[in-house]
Amino acid sequence: LLYLAEYPESAQVAHRGIRRANVPRFPYSLYYLVGAEAIEVIACVHMSRHPGAWRSKFKKPAPEDEP
């Protein structure tokens, strides 16, 4: 995880800008977005699950109301 903090764009893009990184020594993948100030983790999914299972956890943020 420290590697992702240093090199957030090193993982492959899985879907529409969402990146997937495998967790070393554990059978999990992290799905995350890279922002200007932070990394937002969308899901942590076991690799034995269906590859698209994480998408059910992801909901696009609602657009903010403009004043």
Short mmCIF file of C-alpha atoms in Angstrom, two decimals:
data_model
loop_
_atom_site.label_atom_id
_atom_site.label_comp_id
_atom_site.label_asym_id
_atom_site.label_seq_id
_atom_site.Cartn_x
_atom_site.Cartn_y
_atom_site.Cartn_z
CA LEU A 1 0.00 0.00 0.00
CA LEU A 2 2.90 2.34 0.57
CA TYR A 3 3.91 1.69 -3.02
CA LEU A 4 0.50 2.95 -4.20
CA ALA A 5 0.93 6.09 -2.13
CA GLU A 6 4.24 6.77 -3.88
CA TYR A 7 3.17 5.65 -7.36
CA PRO A 8 -0.64 5.83 -7.56
CA GLU A 9 -0.75 5.57 -11.36
CA SER A 10 1.41 2.43 -11.52
CA ALA A 11 -1.55 0.01 -11.45
CA GLN A 12 -3.52 -0.86 -14.56
CA VAL A 13 -6.77 0.90 -15.40
CA ALA A 14 -9.63 -1.55 -14.90
CA HIS A 15 -12.60 0.58 -15.92
CA ARG A 16 -13.13 4.28 -16.70
CA GLY A 17 -10.16 5.61 -14.77
CA ILE A 18 -10.57 3.18 -11.87
CA ARG A 19 -7.32 1.36 -11.22
CA ARG A 20 -6.78 -2.15 -9.90
CA ALA A 21 -3.81 -3.17 -7.76
CA ASN A 22 -3.18 -6.63 -6.34
CA VAL A 23 -2.39 -6.78 -2.62
CA PRO A 24 0.97 -8.56 -2.13
CA ARG A 25 0.80 -11.88 -0.22
CA PHE A 26 -3.01 -11.77 -0.07
CA PRO A 27 -5.61 -12.82 -2.66
CA TYR A 28 -7.24 -9.38 -2.86
CA SER A 29 -7.40 -6.56 -5.38
CA LEU A 30 -7.89 -2.90 -4.55
CA TYR A 31 -9.95 -0.76 -6.91
CA TYR A 32 -9.26 2.93 -6.52
CA LEU A 33 -9.43 6.38 -8.09
CA VAL A 34 -6.51 8.79 -8.16
CA GLY A 35 -7.45 12.32 -7.17
CA ALA A 36 -5.42 15.52 -7.03
CA GLU A 37 -5.03 15.32 -3.24
CA ALA A 38 -5.91 11.73 -2.31
CA ILE A 39 -6.49 8.15 -3.41
CA GLU A 40 -10.10 6.99 -3.02
CA VAL A 41 -10.49 3.23 -2.50
CA ILE A 42 -13.68 2.00 -4.17
CA ALA A 43 -13.50 -1.69 -3.26
CA CYS A 44 -11.31 -4.44 -1.85
CA VAL A 45 -12.34 -7.67 -3.56
CA HIS A 46 -11.20 -11.28 -3.13
CA MET A 47 -9.68 -12.59 -6.38
CA SER A 48 -11.88 -15.68 -6.42
CA ARG A 49 -14.92 -13.47 -6.98
CA HIS A 50 -16.20 -12.70 -10.45
CA PRO A 51 -13.96 -9.99 -12.02
CA GLY A 52 -16.85 -7.53 -12.35
CA ALA A 53 -18.21 -8.06 -8.82
CA TRP A 54 -16.63 -4.85 -7.55
CA ARG A 55 -18.78 -2.78 -9.91
CA SER A 56 -21.86 -3.48 -7.79
CA LYS A 57 -20.10 -1.70 -4.90
CA PHE A 58 -19.26 1.34 -7.00
CA LYS A 59 -21.78 4.11 -7.27
CA LYS A 60 -20.94 7.28 -9.10
CA PRO A 61 -21.03 10.30 -6.81
CA ALA A 62 -24.03 12.57 -7.25
CA PRO A 63 -23.22 15.84 -8.98
CA GLU A 64 -22.93 18.65 -6.50
CA ASP A 65 -25.61 21.28 -6.61
CA GLU A 66 -24.40 24.57 -7.96
CA PRO A 67 -25.45 27.69 -6.04
#
